Each structure stands twice: as C-alpha cells, then as structure tokens.
C-alpha cells in the first residue's frame, strides 16, 4: 500500500476525532471561546511528543505506520488553519481579551504538551529499563 493511502487513512481517523471533539466541546462548553481548537492542538502536540519520544527510544514502526499516525492522523486532528480562523473571528468581534488569551494559550499549551509527552516517555522508559 502506498504511503499516500496510509496518510489518507490516518487523515480520515484524525479528522473524525477532531470533529467529535468539536461537537462535544460545543455541547459541554458552548461556542463563546474556541475550546475545541485549543484542546486538539494541545492534546495532539502532547500525543506527538509521547509517540515520537517512544519511537526514538523503544518502538520501531514502519514508515507506513509513521506516515499514517504523524502526517495523517495527528496532522488532521490538530490544525493551525482553524486556529487562525478563530483568531480572526475573535478580532472581528472585538473580543480583545479572549483573542489575547487564546493566542497566548495556543502557543504555550501545545509546546508544554509536547515537552510533557517527551518527558513522560523518558521517565517511563528509563524507569522500566
């Protein structure tokens, strides 16, 4: 199976997961703040850290599985384009405090998620070695 097909399969899974998060976030938290995008970018970055750290230290996935998970699934699950649309929407609404909070959190939390994921893998892998 070609890498493109693997990416497509992962992309479909990631897009479905992202849509599910959006539906649940709106249901539970409302739409006054882009909670879903903030969550998927943070959770996706943390998952990227966990998986890439584990691959580097322990697992050995084929190039097809890596393409499916990292490019397809996580690429479709997280999204910077939605982030920029959310920022533009908050700007158009003159919601300056929400805009600044969202922009700041969207930069800091995904980076923290990636670092936490890498740290967790190193902690667990070195403890179990």
Short mmCIF file of N, CA and C in Angstrom, two decimals, residues 15-125:
data_model
loop_
_atom_site.label_atom_id
_atom_site.label_comp_id
_atom_site.label_asym_id
_atom_site.label_seq_id
_atom_site.Cartn_x
_atom_site.Cartn_y
_atom_site.Cartn_z
N UNK A 15 -9.41 13.41 11.32
CA UNK A 15 -10.49 14.37 11.05
C UNK A 15 -11.76 13.99 11.80
N UNK A 16 -12.07 12.70 11.84
CA UNK A 16 -13.26 12.25 12.59
C UNK A 16 -13.09 12.51 14.08
N UNK A 17 -11.90 12.27 14.60
CA UNK A 17 -11.65 12.55 16.02
C UNK A 17 -11.78 14.04 16.31
N UNK A 18 -11.24 14.87 15.42
CA UNK A 18 -11.33 16.32 15.62
C UNK A 18 -12.77 16.79 15.59
N UNK A 19 -13.55 16.29 14.65
CA UNK A 19 -14.96 16.66 14.57
C UNK A 19 -15.70 16.27 15.84
N UNK A 20 -15.40 15.09 16.35
CA UNK A 20 -16.03 14.63 17.60
C UNK A 20 -15.70 15.57 18.75
N UNK A 21 -14.45 15.99 18.84
CA UNK A 21 -14.05 16.93 19.89
C UNK A 21 -14.81 18.24 19.74
N UNK A 22 -14.95 18.74 18.51
CA UNK A 22 -15.66 20.00 18.29
C UNK A 22 -17.13 19.89 18.72
N UNK A 23 -17.77 18.81 18.37
CA UNK A 23 -19.18 18.62 18.73
C UNK A 23 -19.32 18.56 20.25
N UNK A 24 -18.47 17.78 20.90
CA UNK A 24 -18.54 17.65 22.36
C UNK A 24 -18.19 18.96 23.07
N UNK A 25 -17.19 19.67 22.58
CA UNK A 25 -16.80 20.94 23.21
C UNK A 25 -17.93 21.96 23.13
N UNK A 26 -18.56 22.04 21.97
CA UNK A 26 -19.68 22.99 21.84
C UNK A 26 -20.84 22.60 22.74
N UNK A 27 -21.10 21.32 22.83
CA UNK A 27 -22.20 20.83 23.67
C UNK A 27 -21.93 21.14 25.14
N UNK A 28 -20.71 20.86 25.59
CA UNK A 28 -20.39 20.99 27.01
C UNK A 28 -19.96 22.39 27.41
N UNK A 29 -19.26 23.11 26.52
CA UNK A 29 -18.65 24.38 26.91
C UNK A 29 -19.20 25.59 26.16
N UNK A 30 -19.97 25.38 25.12
CA UNK A 30 -20.50 26.49 24.35
C UNK A 30 -19.54 26.94 23.27
N UNK A 31 -19.88 28.02 22.59
CA UNK A 31 -19.08 28.47 21.45
C UNK A 31 -18.51 29.88 21.64
N UNK A 32 -18.52 30.38 22.87
CA UNK A 32 -18.01 31.74 23.07
C UNK A 32 -16.49 31.82 23.07
N UNK A 33 -15.82 30.68 23.17
CA UNK A 33 -14.36 30.61 23.17
C UNK A 33 -13.97 29.36 22.39
N UNK A 34 -12.91 29.39 21.58
CA UNK A 34 -12.55 28.23 20.76
C UNK A 34 -11.85 27.12 21.56
N UNK A 35 -12.61 26.53 22.49
CA UNK A 35 -12.07 25.48 23.35
C UNK A 35 -11.58 24.26 22.56
N UNK A 36 -12.35 23.86 21.57
CA UNK A 36 -12.03 22.63 20.83
C UNK A 36 -10.68 22.74 20.13
N UNK A 37 -10.44 23.86 19.45
CA UNK A 37 -9.17 24.03 18.75
C UNK A 37 -8.01 24.05 19.73
N UNK A 38 -8.20 24.74 20.83
CA UNK A 38 -7.17 24.78 21.86
C UNK A 38 -6.89 23.38 22.39
N UNK A 39 -7.94 22.60 22.61
CA UNK A 39 -7.77 21.24 23.11
C UNK A 39 -7.06 20.35 22.10
N UNK A 40 -7.52 20.36 20.82
CA UNK A 40 -6.91 19.45 19.85
C UNK A 40 -5.45 19.79 19.59
N UNK A 41 -5.13 21.09 19.56
CA UNK A 41 -3.73 21.46 19.35
C UNK A 41 -2.85 21.06 20.53
N UNK A 42 -3.37 21.20 21.74
CA UNK A 42 -2.60 20.82 22.93
C UNK A 42 -2.50 19.30 23.05
N UNK A 43 -3.62 18.62 22.94
CA UNK A 43 -3.62 17.15 23.06
C UNK A 43 -2.84 16.51 21.92
N UNK A 44 -2.99 17.04 20.72
CA UNK A 44 -2.25 16.49 19.58
C UNK A 44 -0.76 16.67 19.73
N UNK A 45 -0.34 17.81 20.25
CA UNK A 45 1.08 18.04 20.48
C UNK A 45 1.62 17.12 21.57
N UNK A 46 0.84 16.92 22.63
CA UNK A 46 1.25 16.01 23.69
C UNK A 46 1.37 14.58 23.16
N UNK A 47 0.39 14.17 22.36
CA UNK A 47 0.43 12.84 21.76
C UNK A 47 1.62 12.71 20.81
N UNK A 48 1.90 13.76 20.05
CA UNK A 48 3.06 13.75 19.17
C UNK A 48 4.34 13.57 19.98
N UNK A 49 4.43 14.24 21.12
CA UNK A 49 5.60 14.09 21.98
C UNK A 49 5.72 12.68 22.55
N UNK A 50 4.60 12.15 23.03
CA UNK A 50 4.61 10.79 23.58
C UNK A 50 5.02 9.76 22.53
N UNK A 51 4.41 9.86 21.36
CA UNK A 51 4.69 8.86 20.32
C UNK A 51 6.07 9.00 19.72
N UNK A 52 6.48 10.24 19.42
CA UNK A 52 7.81 10.41 18.83
C UNK A 52 8.91 10.06 19.82
N UNK A 53 8.69 10.39 21.08
CA UNK A 53 9.67 10.02 22.11
C UNK A 53 9.76 8.51 22.27
N UNK A 54 8.62 7.85 22.25
CA UNK A 54 8.60 6.39 22.37
C UNK A 54 9.24 5.74 21.15
N UNK A 55 8.97 6.27 19.97
CA UNK A 55 9.59 5.72 18.76
C UNK A 55 11.10 5.86 18.81
N UNK A 56 11.57 6.99 19.31
CA UNK A 56 13.01 7.22 19.37
C UNK A 56 13.69 6.28 20.36
N UNK A 57 13.00 5.94 21.43
CA UNK A 57 13.63 5.16 22.49
C UNK A 57 13.27 3.68 22.52
N UNK A 58 12.10 3.31 22.01
CA UNK A 58 11.64 1.94 22.25
C UNK A 58 11.03 1.26 21.02
N UNK A 59 10.02 1.86 20.44
CA UNK A 59 9.28 1.22 19.36
C UNK A 59 9.98 1.44 18.01
N UNK A 60 9.64 0.58 17.09
CA UNK A 60 10.14 0.73 15.72
C UNK A 60 8.97 0.49 14.77
N UNK A 61 8.38 1.57 14.29
CA UNK A 61 7.25 1.48 13.38
C UNK A 61 7.74 1.56 11.95
N UNK A 62 6.99 0.95 11.07
CA UNK A 62 7.29 1.05 9.64
C UNK A 62 7.05 2.49 9.18
N UNK A 63 7.62 2.83 8.04
CA UNK A 63 7.41 4.18 7.50
C UNK A 63 5.94 4.42 7.19
N UNK A 64 5.21 3.35 6.82
CA UNK A 64 3.79 3.50 6.53
C UNK A 64 3.00 3.87 7.78
N UNK A 65 3.26 3.20 8.88
CA UNK A 65 2.55 3.49 10.12
C UNK A 65 2.93 4.89 10.64
N UNK A 66 4.19 5.23 10.54
CA UNK A 66 4.61 6.57 10.96
C UNK A 66 3.90 7.64 10.13
N UNK A 67 3.82 7.45 8.82
CA UNK A 67 3.13 8.41 7.96
C UNK A 67 1.65 8.50 8.32
N UNK A 68 1.03 7.34 8.57
CA UNK A 68 -0.39 7.31 8.92
C UNK A 68 -0.65 8.09 10.21
N UNK A 69 0.18 7.85 11.24
CA UNK A 69 -0.05 8.45 12.55
C UNK A 69 0.37 9.92 12.58
N UNK A 70 1.60 10.22 12.18
CA UNK A 70 2.12 11.58 12.34
C UNK A 70 1.59 12.56 11.30
N UNK A 71 1.64 12.17 10.04
CA UNK A 71 1.20 13.08 8.98
C UNK A 71 -0.31 13.06 8.84
N UNK A 72 -0.88 11.85 8.77
CA UNK A 72 -2.32 11.73 8.54
C UNK A 72 -3.15 12.02 9.77
N UNK A 73 -3.06 11.14 10.77
CA UNK A 73 -3.94 11.24 11.93
C UNK A 73 -3.71 12.52 12.73
N UNK A 74 -2.48 12.74 13.19
CA UNK A 74 -2.23 13.92 14.01
C UNK A 74 -2.28 15.20 13.19
N UNK A 75 -1.89 15.11 11.92
CA UNK A 75 -1.99 16.28 11.04
C UNK A 75 -3.42 16.74 10.84
N UNK A 76 -4.34 15.78 10.74
CA UNK A 76 -5.75 16.12 10.56
C UNK A 76 -6.42 16.47 11.89
N UNK A 77 -5.93 15.89 12.97
CA UNK A 77 -6.53 16.14 14.29
C UNK A 77 -6.21 17.56 14.77
N UNK A 78 -4.96 17.96 14.66
CA UNK A 78 -4.59 19.31 15.05
C UNK A 78 -4.67 20.19 13.82
N UNK A 79 -4.80 21.48 14.04
CA UNK A 79 -4.94 22.34 12.88
C UNK A 79 -4.58 23.78 13.19
N UNK A 80 -3.62 24.28 12.46
CA UNK A 80 -3.27 25.68 12.64
C UNK A 80 -4.20 26.58 11.85
N UNK A 81 -4.73 26.06 10.75
CA UNK A 81 -5.63 26.88 9.94
C UNK A 81 -6.89 27.23 10.71
N UNK A 82 -7.41 26.31 11.48
CA UNK A 82 -8.58 26.61 12.30
C UNK A 82 -8.22 27.63 13.38
N UNK A 83 -7.03 27.52 13.91
CA UNK A 83 -6.56 28.50 14.89
C UNK A 83 -6.60 29.91 14.30
N UNK A 84 -6.09 30.06 13.10
CA UNK A 84 -6.06 31.40 12.50
C UNK A 84 -7.46 31.93 12.23
N UNK A 85 -8.38 31.03 11.86
CA UNK A 85 -9.77 31.44 11.66
C UNK A 85 -10.39 31.88 12.99
N UNK A 86 -10.11 31.14 14.05
CA UNK A 86 -10.62 31.51 15.38
C UNK A 86 -10.10 32.88 15.81
N UNK A 87 -8.82 33.14 15.56
CA UNK A 87 -8.23 34.44 15.92
C UNK A 87 -8.91 35.55 15.12
N UNK A 88 -9.09 35.32 13.83
CA UNK A 88 -9.75 36.34 13.00
C UNK A 88 -11.18 36.60 13.47
N UNK A 89 -11.88 35.55 13.87
CA UNK A 89 -13.26 35.71 14.36
C UNK A 89 -13.29 36.52 15.64
N UNK A 90 -12.40 36.21 16.57
CA UNK A 90 -12.34 36.99 17.81
C UNK A 90 -11.96 38.44 17.53
N UNK A 91 -11.09 38.65 16.56
CA UNK A 91 -10.69 40.01 16.16
C UNK A 91 -11.91 40.77 15.61
N UNK A 92 -12.65 40.12 14.73
CA UNK A 92 -13.83 40.77 14.13
C UNK A 92 -14.90 41.09 15.18
N UNK A 93 -14.94 40.30 16.24
CA UNK A 93 -15.91 40.55 17.32
C UNK A 93 -15.40 41.57 18.33
N UNK A 94 -14.18 42.06 18.11
CA UNK A 94 -13.54 42.97 19.06
C UNK A 94 -13.42 42.36 20.45
N UNK A 95 -13.21 41.06 20.50
CA UNK A 95 -13.05 40.34 21.77
C UNK A 95 -11.56 40.28 22.11
N UNK A 96 -11.01 41.42 22.47
CA UNK A 96 -9.55 41.56 22.61
C UNK A 96 -8.97 40.69 23.72
N UNK A 97 -9.64 40.62 24.85
CA UNK A 97 -9.11 39.82 25.96
C UNK A 97 -9.13 38.33 25.58
N UNK A 98 -10.24 37.88 25.00
CA UNK A 98 -10.31 36.49 24.56
C UNK A 98 -9.28 36.21 23.46
N UNK A 99 -9.12 37.16 22.55
CA UNK A 99 -8.14 36.98 21.48
C UNK A 99 -6.73 36.83 22.04
N UNK A 100 -6.35 37.68 22.96
CA UNK A 100 -5.00 37.60 23.55
C UNK A 100 -4.84 36.33 24.37
N UNK A 101 -5.86 35.97 25.14
CA UNK A 101 -5.78 34.75 25.94
C UNK A 101 -5.66 33.53 25.04
N UNK A 102 -6.49 33.46 24.03
CA UNK A 102 -6.48 32.33 23.11
C UNK A 102 -5.16 32.21 22.36
N UNK A 103 -4.67 33.32 21.84
CA UNK A 103 -3.41 33.31 21.11
C UNK A 103 -2.26 32.87 22.01
N UNK A 104 -2.21 33.42 23.21
CA UNK A 104 -1.14 33.06 24.15
C UNK A 104 -1.23 31.59 24.55
N UNK A 105 -2.42 31.16 24.94
CA UNK A 105 -2.59 29.76 25.35
C UNK A 105 -2.31 28.79 24.20
N UNK A 106 -2.67 29.17 22.99
CA UNK A 106 -2.45 28.31 21.83
C UNK A 106 -0.98 28.16 21.49
N UNK A 107 -0.18 29.10 21.90
CA UNK A 107 1.27 28.99 21.69
C UNK A 107 1.93 28.21 22.83
N UNK A 108 1.51 28.49 24.05
CA UNK A 108 2.17 27.91 25.23
C UNK A 108 1.73 26.47 25.50
N UNK A 109 0.43 26.20 25.51
CA UNK A 109 -0.05 24.87 25.89
C UNK A 109 0.39 23.74 24.96
N UNK A 110 0.32 23.90 23.63
CA UNK A 110 0.82 22.81 22.78
C UNK A 110 2.31 22.54 22.97
N UNK A 111 3.11 23.57 23.16
CA UNK A 111 4.54 23.36 23.42
C UNK A 111 4.72 22.64 24.75
N UNK A 112 3.96 23.04 25.74
CA UNK A 112 4.01 22.36 27.04
C UNK A 112 3.57 20.90 26.90
N UNK A 113 2.55 20.66 26.06
CA UNK A 113 2.09 19.30 25.82
C UNK A 113 3.17 18.44 25.18
N UNK A 114 3.86 18.99 24.20
CA UNK A 114 4.95 18.26 23.54
C UNK A 114 6.06 17.93 24.54
N UNK A 115 6.46 18.90 25.32
CA UNK A 115 7.52 18.70 26.32
C UNK A 115 7.07 17.68 27.36
N UNK A 116 5.83 17.79 27.82
CA UNK A 116 5.31 16.84 28.80
C UNK A 116 5.27 15.43 28.23
N UNK A 117 4.89 15.30 26.97
CA UNK A 117 4.87 13.99 26.34
C UNK A 117 6.26 13.38 26.24
N UNK A 118 7.22 14.17 25.80
CA UNK A 118 8.61 13.68 25.72
C UNK A 118 9.15 13.32 27.10
N UNK A 119 8.88 14.18 28.07
CA UNK A 119 9.36 13.94 29.44
C UNK A 119 8.75 12.66 30.01
N UNK A 120 7.44 12.47 29.78
CA UNK A 120 6.76 11.29 30.29
C UNK A 120 7.36 10.01 29.71
N UNK A 121 7.61 10.03 28.40
CA UNK A 121 8.21 8.86 27.77
C UNK A 121 9.59 8.57 28.35
N UNK A 122 10.39 9.59 28.48
CA UNK A 122 11.74 9.38 29.04
C UNK A 122 11.67 8.86 30.47
N UNK A 123 10.75 9.41 31.25
CA UNK A 123 10.59 8.99 32.62
C UNK A 123 10.17 7.52 32.70
N UNK A 124 9.17 7.15 31.92
CA UNK A 124 8.66 5.79 31.93
C UNK A 124 9.69 4.82 31.34
N UNK A 125 10.30 5.19 30.23
CA UNK A 125 11.25 4.29 29.57
C UNK A 125 12.51 4.06 30.41
#
